[in-house]
Amino acid sequence: MIFSARNMVVISVRLLVALGLLQVLTFAALLKAEKTDSQFLLFPNATSGERHSPGYCAMYDLCGERSDGKVLNCPYSTPAVMPDEFLSSKIQSLCPMISGNVCCTEAQFDTLRAQVQQAIPFLVGCPACLRNFLNLFCELSCSPNQSMFINVTSIAKGNCTSTVDAIDFYVSDAFGEGLYNSCKDVKFGTMNTRAIQFIGAGARNFREWFAFIGHQAELGTPGSPYAINFKSRPESSGMELMNVSVYSCGDTSLGCSCGDCPSIPVCSDYEPPSPQEKDACLISLGSMKVKCIEFSLAILYLVLVSAFFGWGLFHRTRERTPSSNTKPLLNFEDEKHTAMKVHGMVPQETNAQLSAVQGYMSSFYRQYGTWVAKNPTLVLCMSLAVVLMLCLGLIHFKVETRPEKLWVGPGSRAAEEKNFFDSHLAPFYRIEQLILATMPDIKSGKSSSIVSDDNIRLLFQIQKKVDGLRANYSGSMVSLTDICLKPMGQDCATQSVLQYFKMDPENYYHYGGVQHVEYCFQHYTSADTCMSAFKAPLDPSTALGGFSGNNYTEASAFILTYPVNNAIGGAGNENGKSVAWEKAFIQLVKDELLPMVQSRNLTLSFSSESSIEEELKRESTADVITISISYLVMFAYISITLGDASHVSSFYVSSKVLLGLSGVIVVVLSVLGSVGFFSAIGVKSTLIIMEVIPFLVLAVGVDNMCILVHAVKRQPSGLPLEERISNALVEVGPSITLASLSEVLAFAVGSFIPMPACRVFSMFAALAVFLDFLLQVTAFVALIVFDFMRAEDNRIDCFPCIKVPFSSVESDEGINQRKPGFLAWYMQEVHAPILGIWGVKIAIVAAFFAFTLASIALCTRIEPGLEQQIVLPRDSYLQGYFNDVSEYLRIGPPLYFVVKDYNYSISRASLLPESSYIAKPAASWLDDFLVWMSPEAFGCCRKYVNGSYCPPDDQPPCCSPDEGYCDLGGVCKDCTTCFRHSDLNSGRPSTEQFREKLPWFLNALPSADCAKGGHGAYTSSVDLNGYESGVIQASEFRTYHTPLNKQADYVNSLRAVREFSSRVSDALKYPNLSIFSVLHVLRAISRYLEDSFNQHFYSTWSAVFIVCLVITSSVWSSAIILLVLAMIIVDLMGVMACLDIQLNAVSVVNLIMSIGIAVEFCVHLSHAFSVSQGDRNQRATKALSTMGASVFSGITLTKLVGVLVLYFSKSEIFVVYYFQMYLALVIIGFLHGLVFLPVILSMIGPPSVYDVPLKQEEEEEPPSTSA
């Protein structure tokens, strides 16, 4: 949005073009030569043949001047004059096409040369354009056949003299077209635009250009003092068209660069990036077009469902044959035996064919359970001691908040580009901004123009308060002038329409008020009164908003931008001052400016460089209460669900509130232990870790707690406590181990992801889950022992010191021995029978596969990015600011091409801004340096006789700024150009010349005589370290993005410029071209998120499969687990697409976390199925009745009550990325784990690890699949 320091390069440049070049046409003699009657012949009554004949002039010399000082030509038809040898050589140097007689005097030619000197820096980069341009004015000025194509049509009478008031200039269309085509693409890098914007007011063809040149200027305004009417058809006999040779910009003898002449054949190989084709593969179904992927998935679904339905129908038919022995899902005769097995009363001596790993774990847990039950105090103290030692690392706890450190890996391309830019070139400036806008009309919805007298005066009032603002920093007072960007001089480079008044309210009425502003909108490139206080033109598009095209007067918003100096890495005294001032600035806006603006029925949005960071800090504390309530609700539910509530009289003994709270503490300690360990080794934490990992570990931990407690309760009360604990661990220990190791390994593989935030999250999560598992099987098992001992001793829960009489509590079945609870009853008697119905199975499988395939199609619609409004609190002042930025700004953020050598193809991309996202041609210091050194730019690179640098004639010491004119005969009269053509090699300097003159260029001030001075414009664009060798280590070429309003724009812009830079690097075989934008570092996150997630997902998939395969030794079972895991993640992403949740760092971390929770939904049930006896339906029922209730209560209900509280969060990010995503995860996980998985297992589940006694019978008769 800011033209940065380079604006000063165009000091008076636009004035020079529109004023200087147009005044060339008037032959204004600034060096007023004496007029003698003998210098010309006057033929007042000349005939037409005499006036329009070869060898005759149409105008000659000067006869007067206007009241504004602009000189006027004499309307005399006189024969051309033979110049002396000296004048002839001077004319030949500038106009080689003219020889012999001429129609200009020496004084006129000197004036012509002085005026075109100001245009040469714009065009010298393309010699063909410059030659054509000079030929136009040389023919107009000095051609001996001037009268053949110039006709004076109006004469003004003055004091005893007549002056030209209007002329017709007959120029062929071929010359005009050739001139325009050779110049239309010539760039003026310092302003990131085309030279035609300055010398032709953005003309789109040669007729518009000629109309601009020929317009007669009003008094006091720049332009031609008389009208020039360019015509392409002679209206008088004897006249002809001016049609001198015109050079193409691709002419080999006057070659231009590809940036200035893209039509050169050699440049055709470097095409700009083509527009990205969207939805290229479409299938037409009548009038409807369908994406190929959606059509393919629909066909796949129909094939799968048809095959599955056929398979099910085939098996159903077999079941109905007379030879089949159909059984209900749970035979009535087996109910008693099943009930015994459900309660853990199956004899231990079974013929189970366990894998070696499972057998070892069962043996280990049997011995370990007995030992823990006998030594609970020792186990509890040892486990807690280890975790508490890990927690000591919290004294080194640090949080990483810098986005570039969180989301961009140190070895990534984005990080390397930023580090290179910061270490070799100046850091990007800080931005403080105000957007003042009119209110839209209630009826029409359109906003009125903000360009009015009252609103501009309001701007002056606002500016006065901003200028008077003082902030306290370490005892010193800091003002805007102390920290603002000053490209040249002492004036801040503030981007505001007030710059058209030099930021001085006294100039407002003196310059003409609103009319002057509107005038500057069209003449900001040329009028001296429109120049900014920091001596550079102000593009209206940077100070206005809400307009279309170039209709600046329709703008509905003023944009005030204050660029402030920045320090590398955000450190240093300068940044401390800036941050202090920014805080005071925001407070000033809230307290004073906002009420002032709102009282005028206007809107005001605002931001500072530190605003986002400050608002995020405020957000981190805004939802503390909501999150705390969420966890408290989960803790309360956990404490209740572990206990029994069958008898009110014994509730205070049978409840397990204290055990639940102890389990929660175990979960918290596992998280703190993980954070402490990594803090001790120097790994910084992140805020997202503190928000997500407790949720993850709590889900895993609560599930394990429920499974362990319920397993112990299922044991016969007549067994000793040690044996009950041992049997429970044998029953559920392997599944807990399988699930925990799967989760640990799943997160551990994420530590190889290059994105720091995801890598650190995976590391912390893996260790936290591992510690939670260890504490569950050690400390929590010991706590279970203590709690059961308390209950058996009739001690009150939460107050174990209080013992109640034995007679007051239930004793018939024991306090800790319970009948199957409601959830177990529901799973066994309701849930499982319904899922066992054949038609229900078919419908469930068809519905779930349809959902998954639809989610695959929907996944392609997930957009990357994170809308800034979502991250911020809902009541943040930045919400309105970002909305206004999207609505009003008409130019995007700066973009830098960083190279070690010049690349002339960069400007090609701006030819297609829609696909390249590059709005303007790049500012090239090398192009301008070569122009500055060129002998044609004779006002730029100059030297004194002693060889030292000589500034242009309009700069000190050649010209005193206190004087109204410059003495051309002063100290600089003997200055000469640095080089002659013969001194250069094909127009390029040698290494020695390059090394000597580059510092001159970078220190040269731009001015009217030489607009190409590099001071300010390129001071920070070139790294001079080691330049003595002739090699520039680093340099940048600046351009701008098109307006980026949506997150998709940011991501696509990064893709486009990366693609373009890669193509250029490959084409030129130059690998050292890179790009940098202050926003690319952050937007590169979205670029890599998809790859990072895919990499982690496939790695996790493989890790879970390996763990399941090693422990279960069943490829069949492992494959089913992986299938359900994949479906859960894919379906969750499908819900993300439906809810318009974007793919960003937060959602990727949530997806990674969801893999861990999805394992909990699948592994326990699958393991229970594999170790159960009976046919598939019976085993599915047993798995649901044992593990289903624990999973449902431990994960589903626990998370559900906690997630619902997040709906009331004040931050949109918590509502979208935690409430919506977590709720979707819980529901999808429940449906897949407790609905889809049992159905799949009952249909195609792996065989049991037990040798069923009726094995032979089952081989002869197919298993029952229906109730």
PDB file of N, CA, C and O in Angstrom, residues 376-392 662-670 673 771 774-776 778-780 782-783 786:
ATOM      1  N   PRO A 376      -0.030 -51.046  46.957  1.00  0.00           N
ATOM      2  CA  PRO A 376      -0.559 -49.839  46.308  1.00  0.00           C
ATOM      3  C   PRO A 376       0.177 -48.566  46.717  1.00  0.00           C
ATOM      4  O   PRO A 376       0.356 -47.677  45.886  1.00  0.00           O
ATOM      5  N   THR A 377       0.577 -48.477  47.952  1.00  0.00           N
ATOM      6  CA  THR A 377       1.267 -47.268  48.418  1.00  0.00           C
ATOM      7  C   THR A 377       2.594 -47.093  47.705  1.00  0.00           C
ATOM      8  O   THR A 377       2.934 -45.984  47.243  1.00  0.00           O
ATOM      9  N   LEU A 378       3.357 -48.162  47.591  1.00  0.00           N
ATOM     10  CA  LEU A 378       4.657 -48.086  46.922  1.00  0.00           C
ATOM     11  C   LEU A 378       4.491 -47.698  45.458  1.00  0.00           C
ATOM     12  O   LEU A 378       5.211 -46.829  44.939  1.00  0.00           O
ATOM     13  N   VAL A 379       3.539 -48.346  44.784  1.00  0.00           N
ATOM     14  CA  VAL A 379       3.316 -48.049  43.370  1.00  0.00           C
ATOM     15  C   VAL A 379       2.889 -46.599  43.188  1.00  0.00           C
ATOM     16  O   VAL A 379       3.388 -45.894  42.292  1.00  0.00           O
ATOM     17  N   LEU A 380       1.976 -46.124  44.028  1.00  0.00           N
ATOM     18  CA  LEU A 380       1.495 -44.753  43.908  1.00  0.00           C
ATOM     19  C   LEU A 380       2.620 -43.753  44.137  1.00  0.00           C
ATOM     20  O   LEU A 380       2.778 -42.795  43.364  1.00  0.00           O
ATOM     21  N   CYS A 381       3.418 -43.982  45.159  1.00  0.00           N
ATOM     22  CA  CYS A 381       4.501 -43.034  45.472  1.00  0.00           C
ATOM     23  C   CYS A 381       5.566 -43.041  44.390  1.00  0.00           C
ATOM     24  O   CYS A 381       6.061 -41.977  43.989  1.00  0.00           O
ATOM     25  N   MET A 382       5.926 -44.212  43.877  1.00  0.00           N
ATOM     26  CA  MET A 382       6.972 -44.287  42.854  1.00  0.00           C
ATOM     27  C   MET A 382       6.506 -43.619  41.555  1.00  0.00           C
ATOM     28  O   MET A 382       7.265 -42.861  40.937  1.00  0.00           O
ATOM     29  N   SER A 383       5.297 -43.893  41.147  1.00  0.00           N
ATOM     30  CA  SER A 383       4.807 -43.316  39.887  1.00  0.00           C
ATOM     31  C   SER A 383       4.675 -41.802  39.988  1.00  0.00           C
ATOM     32  O   SER A 383       5.055 -41.068  39.054  1.00  0.00           O
ATOM     33  N   LEU A 384       4.140 -41.336  41.110  1.00  0.00           N
ATOM     34  CA  LEU A 384       3.996 -39.890  41.274  1.00  0.00           C
ATOM     35  C   LEU A 384       5.350 -39.207  41.386  1.00  0.00           C
ATOM     36  O   LEU A 384       5.522 -38.077  40.909  1.00  0.00           O
ATOM     37  N   ALA A 385       6.314 -39.868  41.989  1.00  0.00           N
ATOM     38  CA  ALA A 385       7.643 -39.271  42.130  1.00  0.00           C
ATOM     39  C   ALA A 385       8.278 -39.042  40.768  1.00  0.00           C
ATOM     40  O   ALA A 385       8.894 -37.989  40.519  1.00  0.00           O
ATOM     41  N   VAL A 386       8.128 -40.036  39.873  1.00  0.00           N
ATOM     42  CA  VAL A 386       8.709 -39.875  38.537  1.00  0.00           C
ATOM     43  C   VAL A 386       8.063 -38.700  37.796  1.00  0.00           C
ATOM     44  O   VAL A 386       8.753 -37.871  37.180  1.00  0.00           O
ATOM     45  N   VAL A 387       6.746 -38.620  37.864  1.00  0.00           N
ATOM     46  CA  VAL A 387       6.059 -37.542  37.152  1.00  0.00           C
ATOM     47  C   VAL A 387       6.380 -36.194  37.768  1.00  0.00           C
ATOM     48  O   VAL A 387       6.583 -35.203  37.046  1.00  0.00           O
ATOM     49  N   LEU A 388       6.438 -36.119  39.069  1.00  0.00           N
ATOM     50  CA  LEU A 388       6.756 -34.842  39.719  1.00  0.00           C
ATOM     51  C   LEU A 388       8.171 -34.381  39.379  1.00  0.00           C
ATOM     52  O   LEU A 388       8.418 -33.175  39.257  1.00  0.00           O
ATOM     53  N   MET A 389       9.084 -35.317  39.213  1.00  0.00           N
ATOM     54  CA  MET A 389      10.430 -34.946  38.778  1.00  0.00           C
ATOM     55  C   MET A 389      10.400 -34.343  37.377  1.00  0.00           C
ATOM     56  O   MET A 389      11.094 -33.365  37.094  1.00  0.00           O
ATOM     57  N   LEU A 390       9.581 -34.918  36.522  1.00  0.00           N
ATOM     58  CA  LEU A 390       9.444 -34.348  35.181  1.00  0.00           C
ATOM     59  C   LEU A 390       8.831 -32.955  35.242  1.00  0.00           C
ATOM     60  O   LEU A 390       9.178 -32.073  34.446  1.00  0.00           O
ATOM     61  N   CYS A 391       7.921 -32.750  36.186  1.00  0.00           N
ATOM     62  CA  CYS A 391       7.256 -31.455  36.305  1.00  0.00           C
ATOM     63  C   CYS A 391       8.222 -30.355  36.736  1.00  0.00           C
ATOM     64  O   CYS A 391       7.916 -29.161  36.559  1.00  0.00           O
ATOM     65  N   LEU A 392       9.367 -30.722  37.295  1.00  0.00           N
ATOM     66  CA  LEU A 392      10.339 -29.703  37.684  1.00  0.00           C
ATOM     67  C   LEU A 392      10.841 -28.913  36.479  1.00  0.00           C
ATOM     68  O   LEU A 392      11.307 -27.789  36.621  1.00  0.00           O
ATOM     69  N   SER A 662      -9.222 -38.031  41.608  1.00  0.00           N
ATOM     70  CA  SER A 662      -7.831 -38.515  41.608  1.00  0.00           C
ATOM     71  C   SER A 662      -7.397 -38.881  40.193  1.00  0.00           C
ATOM     72  O   SER A 662      -6.267 -38.613  39.782  1.00  0.00           O
ATOM     73  N   GLY A 663      -8.333 -39.483  39.430  1.00  0.00           N
ATOM     74  CA  GLY A 663      -8.008 -39.799  38.043  1.00  0.00           C
ATOM     75  C   GLY A 663      -7.775 -38.573  37.203  1.00  0.00           C
ATOM     76  O   GLY A 663      -6.891 -38.553  36.334  1.00  0.00           O
ATOM     77  N   VAL A 664      -8.570 -37.535  37.464  1.00  0.00           N
ATOM     78  CA  VAL A 664      -8.370 -36.281  36.741  1.00  0.00           C
ATOM     79  C   VAL A 664      -7.004 -35.695  37.073  1.00  0.00           C
ATOM     80  O   VAL A 664      -6.295 -35.184  36.196  1.00  0.00           O
ATOM     81  N   ILE A 665      -6.609 -35.771  38.344  1.00  0.00           N
ATOM     82  CA  ILE A 665      -5.289 -35.276  38.733  1.00  0.00           C
ATOM     83  C   ILE A 665      -4.195 -36.058  38.028  1.00  0.00           C
ATOM     84  O   ILE A 665      -3.171 -35.494  37.598  1.00  0.00           O
ATOM     85  N   VAL A 666      -4.410 -37.368  37.879  1.00  0.00           N
ATOM     86  CA  VAL A 666      -3.442 -38.189  37.145  1.00  0.00           C
ATOM     87  C   VAL A 666      -3.304 -37.700  35.705  1.00  0.00           C
ATOM     88  O   VAL A 666      -2.196 -37.605  35.161  1.00  0.00           O
ATOM     89  N   VAL A 667      -4.441 -37.376  35.081  1.00  0.00           N
ATOM     90  CA  VAL A 667      -4.409 -36.852  33.711  1.00  0.00           C
ATOM     91  C   VAL A 667      -3.654 -35.533  33.653  1.00  0.00           C
ATOM     92  O   VAL A 667      -2.810 -35.313  32.775  1.00  0.00           O
ATOM     93  N   VAL A 668      -3.936 -34.637  34.593  1.00  0.00           N
ATOM     94  CA  VAL A 668      -3.263 -33.337  34.625  1.00  0.00           C
ATOM     95  C   VAL A 668      -1.765 -33.514  34.824  1.00  0.00           C
ATOM     96  O   VAL A 668      -0.946 -32.842  34.178  1.00  0.00           O
ATOM     97  N   LEU A 669      -1.390 -34.443  35.701  1.00  0.00           N
ATOM     98  CA  LEU A 669       0.040 -34.675  35.940  1.00  0.00           C
ATOM     99  C   LEU A 669       0.737 -35.210  34.698  1.00  0.00           C
ATOM    100  O   LEU A 669       1.907 -34.887  34.447  1.00  0.00           O
ATOM    101  N   SER A 670       0.043 -36.024  33.930  1.00  0.00           N
ATOM    102  CA  SER A 670       0.659 -36.533  32.704  1.00  0.00           C
ATOM    103  C   SER A 670       0.920 -35.402  31.714  1.00  0.00           C
ATOM    104  O   SER A 670       1.964 -35.381  31.040  1.00  0.00           O
ATOM    105  N   GLY A 673       3.760 -33.312  33.187  1.00  0.00           N
ATOM    106  CA  GLY A 673       5.025 -34.028  33.050  1.00  0.00           C
ATOM    107  C   GLY A 673       5.584 -33.937  31.649  1.00  0.00           C
ATOM    108  O   GLY A 673       6.796 -33.771  31.448  1.00  0.00           O
ATOM    109  N   LEU A 771       2.696 -41.033  29.259  1.00  0.00           N
ATOM    110  CA  LEU A 771       2.700 -40.852  30.706  1.00  0.00           C
ATOM    111  C   LEU A 771       1.324 -41.160  31.291  1.00  0.00           C
ATOM    112  O   LEU A 771       1.226 -41.741  32.388  1.00  0.00           O
ATOM    113  N   LEU A 774       1.037 -44.899  31.539  1.00  0.00           N
ATOM    114  CA  LEU A 774       1.823 -45.423  32.658  1.00  0.00           C
ATOM    115  C   LEU A 774       1.159 -45.130  33.993  1.00  0.00           C
ATOM    116  O   LEU A 774       1.106 -45.993  34.883  1.00  0.00           O
ATOM    117  N   LEU A 775       0.658 -43.911  34.130  1.00  0.00           N
ATOM    118  CA  LEU A 775      -0.003 -43.564  35.385  1.00  0.00           C
ATOM    119  C   LEU A 775      -1.326 -44.308  35.550  1.00  0.00           C
ATOM    120  O   LEU A 775      -1.739 -44.604  36.684  1.00  0.00           O
ATOM    121  N   GLN A 776      -2.006 -44.614  34.439  1.00  0.00           N
ATOM    122  CA  GLN A 776      -3.261 -45.345  34.540  1.00  0.00           C
ATOM    123  C   GLN A 776      -3.035 -46.752  35.079  1.00  0.00           C
ATOM    124  O   GLN A 776      -3.824 -47.247  35.889  1.00  0.00           O
ATOM    125  N   THR A 778      -0.465 -47.737  36.781  1.00  0.00           N
ATOM    126  CA  THR A 778       0.283 -47.757  38.043  1.00  0.00           C
ATOM    127  C   THR A 778      -0.484 -46.984  39.118  1.00  0.00           C
ATOM    128  O   THR A 778      -1.128 -47.584  39.976  1.00  0.00           O
ATOM    129  N   ALA A 779      -0.425 -45.657  39.037  1.00  0.00           N
ATOM    130  CA  ALA A 779      -1.018 -44.826  40.085  1.00  0.00           C
ATOM    131  C   ALA A 779      -2.528 -45.024  40.162  1.00  0.00           C
ATOM    132  O   ALA A 779      -3.091 -45.157  41.264  1.00  0.00           O
ATOM    133  N   PHE A 780      -3.203 -45.046  39.013  1.00  0.00           N
ATOM    134  CA  PHE A 780      -4.659 -45.135  39.070  1.00  0.00           C
ATOM    135  C   PHE A 780      -5.107 -46.517  39.527  1.00  0.00           C
ATOM    136  O   PHE A 780      -6.112 -46.646  40.237  1.00  0.00           O
ATOM    137  N   ALA A 782      -3.476 -48.304  41.642  1.00  0.00           N
ATOM    138  CA  ALA A 782      -3.282 -48.238  43.094  1.00  0.00           C
ATOM    139  C   ALA A 782      -4.424 -47.467  43.751  1.00  0.00           C
ATOM    140  O   ALA A 782      -4.903 -47.835  44.834  1.00  0.00           O
ATOM    141  N   LEU A 783      -4.872 -46.390  43.096  1.00  0.00           N
ATOM    142  CA  LEU A 783      -5.998 -45.619  43.635  1.00  0.00           C
ATOM    143  C   LEU A 783      -7.278 -46.446  43.627  1.00  0.00           C
ATOM    144  O   LEU A 783      -8.125 -46.309  44.539  1.00  0.00           O
ATOM    145  N   PHE A 786      -7.139 -48.610  46.668  1.00  0.00           N
ATOM    146  CA  PHE A 786      -7.486 -47.842  47.867  1.00  0.00           C
ATOM    147  C   PHE A 786      -8.990 -47.576  47.931  1.00  0.00           C
ATOM    148  O   PHE A 786      -9.611 -47.663  49.001  1.00  0.00           O
TER     149      PHE A 786
END
